[in-house]
Amino acid sequence: MTNQRKLLFLVNAHAGKEAIRSHFLRIVDTFVRAGYEPTVYISQRAGEMPAVAAREAEKYDLVVCSGGDGTLNETVDGLMRLEHPPVLGYIPAGTTNDFATSLGIPKNMEKAARTAVDGLAVHVDVGRLNERHFAYVAAFGAFTDVAYATPQDAKNILGKLAYLVEGAQRLTSLQTYHLHLEYDGGETDGEFLVGLVSNSSYVAGLPVGKLVDASMNDGLMEVNLVRKPPLMIELTRVISRLLTGELDPELVVSVKTRQLRVTSREPIPWTVDGEYGGRYTDAVIENLPRALCINVPWGQVKPKRK
C-alpha cells in the first residue's frame, strides 16, 4: 500500500438527484483498481470545499470531485490557492454540468470515474472575478442567478424543469444595468440586461460555443453582453436566438479578451459557475492561462493549444 498513489475524493452527496449514492462503491473500486489509495471527504455544508481543497490537496497525487458545477467551482477555487495544484478529475453529478459537457466528460458516473483516473491530462484556463476563481463562467443579469436561487429540493425532484419554473417567474421583473466596460483594445458604455464571461462551450445548458470560437485553453475569455432592447418584444427574439446558439449583432456585444473590467453605479450581483459570486460596483475578471490540469477522455476532446 505504501507505493500506491494517493487520491483525494471530494463528494457532494446531495448534488443532482443524489445519484452518487448508488454508484459510490463502484467509483471507489475504480480508483483502487487504477492503483490509487483513496481518501473520501463528504461535504457537510455549502461553501466548505475551497478550504478543504486548499488545506489537503497538496498531500495527494490526484484530486477528484463529484457534484454539480457549484462543487466543481469550490474545488477549483481551493486548488487555485496552491502554488502547485495537483491534477483534477471530475465526476459530474449535478443538474446541468456545463463544464463536463464542454470537455466531453461522460455523464455516466462510472465512466467519468475511469476518465478521472485514466484520462488525458490537459491544461485549461481558469477565470478570476476579483478574488474568486471560477472554472468556466462568470455572469450577471437576467436569469443568471436562477441556478443558485432554485431550491435544491426542487432541482432534485424536477431537474432542469426547476430552472425553467424559476426563470419564468422573473420575466416580469427584469433589471438592466448602466455599465462601463473595458477590455483588450476597447471600451464601451450602455444599458445591459445580461452578461456572460466564459471559456466554455456550454453555459446553463445553452450552446454558447456556437456564438464565438470558444476554447478552454487559449488564454482568452469569450464575453457576450446583451443590451437593453428598445422594446420587450425584441427581448423575445434575442433569447430565442441565444437558445439556438446564435448572435443578434444589433443587441449583443461579443468580444474575446484576457481581462474585462465592469464598473457600474450600483452593486451588481454576479454568479460564478452558477453559484453566488458577490456584489460589486467594480468587477475585474481575468483569465489565468492554462492554470489547472484536468483529466479528460482520450480522443474525445481536442482543446486548442497555444
Tab-separated table of C-alpha atoms in Angstrom:
chain	number	residue	atom	x	y	z
A	1	MET	CA	0.000	0.000	0.000
A	2	THR	CA	2.917	2.377	0.651
A	3	ASN	CA	3.736	2.543	-3.076
A	4	GLN	CA	0.197	3.427	-4.077
A	5	ARG	CA	-0.555	6.865	-5.379
A	6	LYS	CA	-2.852	8.926	-3.184
A	7	LEU	CA	-6.245	10.238	-4.299
A	8	LEU	CA	-8.491	12.751	-2.512
A	9	PHE	CA	-12.170	12.229	-3.371
A	10	LEU	CA	-14.329	15.281	-2.582
A	11	VAL	CA	-18.043	14.457	-2.711
A	12	ASN	CA	-21.249	16.485	-2.606
A	13	ALA	CA	-23.727	13.700	-1.891
A	14	HIS	CA	-26.739	15.993	-2.418
A	15	ALA	CA	-25.917	17.170	-5.942
A	16	GLY	CA	-28.374	16.469	-8.720
A	17	LYS	CA	-30.713	13.688	-7.660
A	18	GLU	CA	-28.168	12.209	-5.237
A	19	ALA	CA	-27.076	9.722	-7.904
A	20	ILE	CA	-23.643	9.348	-6.333
A	21	ARG	CA	-25.178	7.223	-3.568
A	22	SER	CA	-25.951	4.301	-5.875
A	23	HIS	CA	-22.592	4.479	-7.676
A	24	PHE	CA	-20.280	5.247	-4.779
A	25	LEU	CA	-18.776	1.789	-4.158
A	26	ARG	CA	-18.119	1.117	-7.850
A	27	ILE	CA	-16.467	4.534	-8.192
A	28	VAL	CA	-14.161	3.904	-5.248
A	29	ASP	CA	-13.388	0.433	-6.635
A	30	THR	CA	-12.409	2.100	-9.931
A	31	PHE	CA	-9.925	4.274	-8.059
A	32	VAL	CA	-8.401	1.297	-6.263
A	33	ARG	CA	-8.120	-0.768	-9.456
A	34	ALA	CA	-6.266	2.137	-11.072
A	35	GLY	CA	-3.639	1.951	-8.349
A	36	TYR	CA	-4.809	4.736	-6.043
A	37	GLU	CA	-5.328	4.771	-2.303
A	38	PRO	CA	-8.451	6.950	-1.953
A	39	THR	CA	-9.362	9.225	0.920
A	40	VAL	CA	-13.025	10.297	0.862
A	41	TYR	CA	-14.336	13.619	2.134
A	42	ILE	CA	-18.120	14.157	2.007
A	43	SER	CA	-19.070	17.822	2.274
A	44	GLN	CA	-21.348	18.774	5.126
A	45	ARG	CA	-22.368	22.267	4.001
A	46	ALA	CA	-22.147	24.586	1.023
A	47	GLY	CA	-19.026	26.691	0.810
A	48	GLU	CA	-16.601	24.423	2.680
A	49	MET	CA	-14.815	22.768	-0.271
A	50	PRO	CA	-12.375	25.623	-1.040
A	51	ALA	CA	-10.859	25.432	2.438
A	52	VAL	CA	-10.735	21.617	2.370
A	53	ALA	CA	-9.077	21.525	-1.063
A	54	ALA	CA	-6.586	24.254	-0.152
A	55	ARG	CA	-5.679	22.514	3.103
A	56	GLU	CA	-5.486	18.902	1.932
A	57	ALA	CA	-4.861	18.713	-1.824
A	58	GLU	CA	-1.079	19.073	-1.821
A	59	LYS	CA	-0.818	15.784	0.095
A	60	TYR	CA	-2.293	13.877	-2.869
A	61	ASP	CA	-1.309	12.888	-6.405
A	62	LEU	CA	-4.815	13.369	-7.755
A	63	VAL	CA	-7.943	15.199	-6.567
A	64	VAL	CA	-11.331	14.030	-7.835
A	65	CYS	CA	-14.522	15.911	-7.071
A	66	SER	CA	-18.088	14.771	-7.637
A	67	GLY	CA	-21.089	17.061	-7.612
A	68	GLY	CA	-22.577	19.803	-9.706
A	69	ASP	CA	-20.955	22.895	-11.165
A	70	GLY	CA	-21.019	24.501	-7.717
A	71	THR	CA	-18.955	21.680	-6.231
A	72	LEU	CA	-16.529	21.971	-9.130
A	73	ASN	CA	-16.287	25.723	-8.565
A	74	GLU	CA	-15.469	25.313	-4.882
A	75	THR	CA	-12.841	22.670	-5.627
A	76	VAL	CA	-11.184	24.778	-8.335
A	77	ASP	CA	-11.227	27.843	-6.080
A	78	GLY	CA	-9.447	25.843	-3.377
A	79	LEU	CA	-6.892	24.301	-5.735
A	80	MET	CA	-6.016	27.692	-7.184
A	81	ARG	CA	-4.876	28.835	-3.751
A	82	LEU	CA	-1.981	26.378	-4.041
A	83	GLU	CA	1.330	27.106	-5.734
A	84	HIS	CA	1.348	23.696	-7.443
A	85	PRO	CA	-2.187	22.245	-7.567
A	86	PRO	CA	-2.470	18.514	-8.332
A	87	VAL	CA	-4.280	17.150	-11.373
A	88	LEU	CA	-8.067	17.300	-11.098
A	89	GLY	CA	-10.626	14.652	-12.048
A	90	TYR	CA	-14.342	15.437	-12.238
A	91	ILE	CA	-17.371	13.166	-11.893
A	92	PRO	CA	-20.430	15.263	-12.800
A	93	ALA	CA	-23.489	14.674	-10.636
A	94	GLY	CA	-25.394	17.940	-10.939
A	95	THR	CA	-28.344	19.169	-12.982
A	96	THR	CA	-26.609	20.906	-15.903
A	97	ASN	CA	-22.864	20.028	-15.685
A	98	ASP	CA	-21.768	22.572	-18.314
A	99	PHE	CA	-18.049	22.184	-17.655
A	100	ALA	CA	-18.152	18.415	-18.093
A	101	THR	CA	-20.187	18.725	-21.292
A	102	SER	CA	-17.695	21.205	-22.744
A	103	LEU	CA	-14.788	18.810	-22.098
A	104	GLY	CA	-16.591	15.652	-23.184
A	105	ILE	CA	-16.505	14.107	-19.704
A	106	PRO	CA	-19.094	11.300	-19.638
A	107	LYS	CA	-22.410	11.785	-17.857
A	108	ASN	CA	-22.251	8.150	-16.786
A	109	MET	CA	-20.643	8.373	-13.369
A	110	GLU	CA	-18.620	5.171	-13.560
A	111	LYS	CA	-17.243	6.102	-16.993
A	112	ALA	CA	-16.425	9.541	-15.606
A	113	ALA	CA	-14.581	7.874	-12.723
A	114	ARG	CA	-12.434	5.933	-15.191
A	115	THR	CA	-11.719	9.176	-17.057
A	116	ALA	CA	-10.778	10.844	-13.767
A	117	VAL	CA	-8.007	8.299	-13.118
A	118	ASP	CA	-7.023	7.204	-16.644
A	119	GLY	CA	-7.863	10.179	-18.845
A	120	LEU	CA	-5.657	12.552	-20.821
A	121	ALA	CA	-4.332	15.378	-18.641
A	122	VAL	CA	-4.865	18.753	-20.348
A	123	HIS	CA	-4.283	22.265	-19.105
A	124	VAL	CA	-7.296	24.586	-19.034
A	125	ASP	CA	-7.675	28.270	-18.334
A	126	VAL	CA	-9.177	29.403	-15.042
A	127	GLY	CA	-11.065	32.658	-14.524
A	128	ARG	CA	-10.869	35.016	-11.577
A	129	LEU	CA	-13.559	37.517	-10.576
A	130	ASN	CA	-11.820	39.902	-8.175
A	131	GLU	CA	-10.568	37.321	-5.624
A	132	ARG	CA	-12.927	34.441	-6.549
A	133	HIS	CA	-11.779	31.792	-9.028
A	134	PHE	CA	-14.171	30.103	-11.431
A	135	ALA	CA	-13.908	27.125	-13.740
A	136	TYR	CA	-15.842	28.292	-16.784
A	137	VAL	CA	-18.236	31.257	-16.388
A	138	ALA	CA	-18.898	34.489	-14.519
A	139	ALA	CA	-22.218	36.150	-15.258
A	140	PHE	CA	-24.579	38.926	-14.238
A	141	GLY	CA	-28.091	39.992	-15.055
A	142	ALA	CA	-31.318	38.394	-16.156
A	143	PHE	CA	-31.712	34.711	-15.263
A	144	THR	CA	-28.046	34.230	-14.307
A	145	ASP	CA	-28.940	33.701	-10.646
A	146	VAL	CA	-31.552	31.055	-11.409
A	147	ALA	CA	-29.170	28.182	-10.671
A	148	TYR	CA	-28.353	29.212	-7.099
A	149	ALA	CA	-31.798	30.718	-6.379
A	150	THR	CA	-33.601	27.483	-7.246
A	151	PRO	CA	-34.091	25.328	-4.112
A	152	GLN	CA	-32.007	22.137	-4.065
A	153	ASP	CA	-35.074	20.005	-3.316
A	154	ALA	CA	-36.738	21.319	-6.461
A	155	LYS	CA	-33.611	20.569	-8.509
A	156	ASN	CA	-33.548	17.001	-7.162
A	157	ILE	CA	-37.206	16.398	-7.989
A	158	LEU	CA	-37.640	18.339	-11.242
A	159	GLY	CA	-34.124	18.518	-12.691
A	160	LYS	CA	-33.764	21.162	-15.419
A	161	LEU	CA	-37.504	21.868	-15.267
A	162	ALA	CA	-36.883	23.511	-11.881
A	163	TYR	CA	-34.697	26.124	-13.597
A	164	LEU	CA	-37.388	26.834	-16.177
A	165	VAL	CA	-40.031	27.310	-13.477
A	166	GLU	CA	-37.780	29.675	-11.521
A	167	GLY	CA	-36.799	31.582	-14.669
A	168	ALA	CA	-40.387	32.037	-15.824
A	169	GLN	CA	-41.159	33.880	-12.604
A	170	ARG	CA	-38.538	36.533	-13.488
A	171	LEU	CA	-39.947	37.643	-16.836
A	172	THR	CA	-41.993	40.485	-15.368
A	173	SER	CA	-39.180	41.958	-13.229
A	174	LEU	CA	-36.113	42.084	-15.467
A	175	GLN	CA	-33.494	44.679	-14.461
A	176	THR	CA	-30.921	46.431	-16.618
A	177	TYR	CA	-27.604	47.957	-15.553
A	178	HIS	CA	-25.761	51.004	-16.855
A	179	LEU	CA	-22.172	49.816	-17.299
A	180	HIS	CA	-18.774	50.964	-18.419
A	181	LEU	CA	-16.785	48.084	-19.934
A	182	GLU	CA	-13.032	47.969	-20.538
A	183	TYR	CA	-11.451	45.066	-22.443
A	184	ASP	CA	-8.389	44.361	-24.575
A	185	GLY	CA	-8.237	47.099	-27.182
A	186	GLY	CA	-11.538	48.779	-26.434
A	187	GLU	CA	-14.253	50.065	-24.134
A	188	THR	CA	-17.971	50.784	-24.307
A	189	ASP	CA	-20.909	52.069	-22.262
A	190	GLY	CA	-24.574	51.202	-22.233
A	191	GLU	CA	-27.601	49.634	-20.625
A	192	PHE	CA	-27.176	45.870	-20.412
A	193	LEU	CA	-29.592	43.141	-19.464
A	194	VAL	CA	-27.203	40.201	-19.119
A	195	GLY	CA	-23.505	39.414	-19.421
A	196	LEU	CA	-21.610	36.130	-19.782
A	197	VAL	CA	-17.833	35.829	-19.433
A	198	SER	CA	-16.751	32.263	-20.168
A	199	ASN	CA	-14.322	29.871	-21.772
A	200	SER	CA	-16.851	27.076	-22.116
A	201	SER	CA	-18.858	25.654	-24.982
A	202	TYR	CA	-21.957	25.429	-22.753
A	203	VAL	CA	-23.433	27.790	-20.158
A	204	ALA	CA	-26.665	26.910	-18.348
A	205	GLY	CA	-27.135	24.144	-20.904
A	206	LEU	CA	-27.002	26.603	-23.823
A	207	PRO	CA	-24.524	26.036	-26.685
A	208	VAL	CA	-22.712	29.371	-26.321
A	209	GLY	CA	-19.668	27.886	-28.044
A	210	LYS	CA	-21.532	28.460	-31.298
A	211	LEU	CA	-21.628	32.184	-30.597
A	212	VAL	CA	-17.850	32.591	-30.611
A	213	ASP	CA	-14.880	30.350	-31.273
A	214	ALA	CA	-14.804	29.148	-27.659
A	215	SER	CA	-11.711	27.447	-26.310
A	216	MET	CA	-10.833	26.397	-22.793
A	217	ASN	CA	-7.078	26.946	-23.046
A	218	ASP	CA	-6.307	29.784	-25.468
A	219	GLY	CA	-5.668	32.403	-22.764
A	220	LEU	CA	-8.782	34.372	-23.716
A	221	MET	CA	-12.280	34.733	-22.315
A	222	GLU	CA	-15.353	34.904	-24.515
A	223	VAL	CA	-17.563	37.833	-23.497
A	224	ASN	CA	-21.206	38.170	-24.591
A	225	LEU	CA	-23.342	41.046	-23.317
A	226	VAL	CA	-26.985	41.667	-24.201
A	227	ARG	CA	-28.019	45.309	-24.469
A	228	LYS	CA	-31.386	46.570	-23.275
A	229	PRO	CA	-33.737	46.158	-26.251
A	230	PRO	CA	-35.862	49.161	-27.290
A	231	LEU	CA	-38.984	47.019	-26.984
A	232	MET	CA	-39.597	43.968	-24.809
A	233	ILE	CA	-40.735	42.043	-27.876
A	234	GLU	CA	-37.131	42.363	-29.086
A	235	LEU	CA	-36.002	40.524	-25.956
A	236	THR	CA	-38.047	37.528	-27.023
A	237	ARG	CA	-36.175	37.498	-30.333
A	238	VAL	CA	-32.777	37.801	-28.667
A	239	ILE	CA	-33.446	34.983	-26.195
A	240	SER	CA	-34.855	32.786	-28.942
A	241	ARG	CA	-31.656	33.176	-30.964
A	242	LEU	CA	-29.440	32.607	-27.922
A	243	LEU	CA	-31.269	29.359	-27.217
A	244	THR	CA	-30.242	28.124	-30.655
A	245	GLY	CA	-26.667	29.362	-30.268
A	246	GLU	CA	-26.906	32.442	-32.497
A	247	LEU	CA	-25.878	36.063	-32.027
A	248	ASP	CA	-28.110	39.056	-32.609
A	249	PRO	CA	-25.497	41.606	-33.772
A	250	GLU	CA	-27.801	44.561	-33.093
A	251	LEU	CA	-28.183	43.789	-29.399
A	252	VAL	CA	-25.281	41.519	-28.431
A	253	VAL	CA	-21.733	42.773	-27.821
A	254	SER	CA	-19.271	39.907	-28.339
A	255	VAL	CA	-15.503	40.155	-27.719
A	256	LYS	CA	-12.542	37.956	-26.770
A	257	THR	CA	-10.204	39.357	-24.134
A	258	ARG	CA	-7.637	38.498	-21.483
A	259	GLN	CA	-9.206	40.889	-18.985
A	260	LEU	CA	-12.561	42.614	-18.546
A	261	ARG	CA	-13.399	45.422	-16.137
A	262	VAL	CA	-17.056	46.166	-15.415
A	263	THR	CA	-17.932	49.318	-13.457
A	264	SER	CA	-21.446	50.349	-12.500
A	265	ARG	CA	-23.335	52.930	-10.452
A	266	GLU	CA	-24.889	50.300	-8.205
A	267	PRO	CA	-23.630	46.947	-6.915
A	268	ILE	CA	-24.298	44.142	-9.391
A	269	PRO	CA	-24.832	40.555	-8.192
A	270	TRP	CA	-22.578	38.102	-10.041
A	271	THR	CA	-22.639	34.340	-10.354
A	272	VAL	CA	-19.578	32.141	-10.819
A	273	ASP	CA	-20.181	28.673	-12.270
A	274	GLY	CA	-23.854	29.045	-11.343
A	275	GLU	CA	-23.171	29.948	-7.701
A	276	TYR	CA	-23.487	33.320	-5.975
A	277	GLY	CA	-20.244	35.247	-6.508
A	278	GLY	CA	-20.789	38.544	-4.679
A	279	ARG	CA	-21.994	42.077	-5.465
A	280	TYR	CA	-19.627	44.662	-6.976
A	281	THR	CA	-19.575	48.136	-8.457
A	282	ASP	CA	-16.098	47.387	-9.789
A	283	ALA	CA	-15.532	43.860	-11.104
A	284	VAL	CA	-12.217	42.839	-12.656
A	285	ILE	CA	-12.301	39.492	-14.455
A	286	GLU	CA	-9.030	37.902	-15.541
A	287	ASN	CA	-8.051	34.824	-17.497
A	288	LEU	CA	-5.352	32.704	-15.835
A	289	PRO	CA	-3.985	30.796	-18.837
A	290	ARG	CA	-3.579	27.029	-18.554
A	291	ALA	CA	-3.582	27.326	-14.770
A	292	LEU	CA	-5.147	23.950	-13.966
A	293	CYS	CA	-4.633	20.407	-15.254
A	294	ILE	CA	-7.686	18.149	-15.604
A	295	ASN	CA	-8.177	14.609	-16.893
A	296	VAL	CA	-10.471	14.341	-19.930
A	297	PRO	CA	-11.405	11.420	-22.217
A	298	TRP	CA	-8.764	10.273	-24.675
A	299	GLY	CA	-9.644	11.157	-28.276
A	300	GLN	CA	-12.954	12.856	-27.454
A	301	VAL	CA	-11.755	16.385	-26.777
A	302	LYS	CA	-9.079	18.371	-28.533
A	303	PRO	CA	-8.725	21.686	-26.700
A	304	LYS	CA	-6.815	24.363	-28.540
A	305	ARG	CA	-3.202	24.764	-27.595
A	306	LYS	CA	-1.141	27.912	-27.789
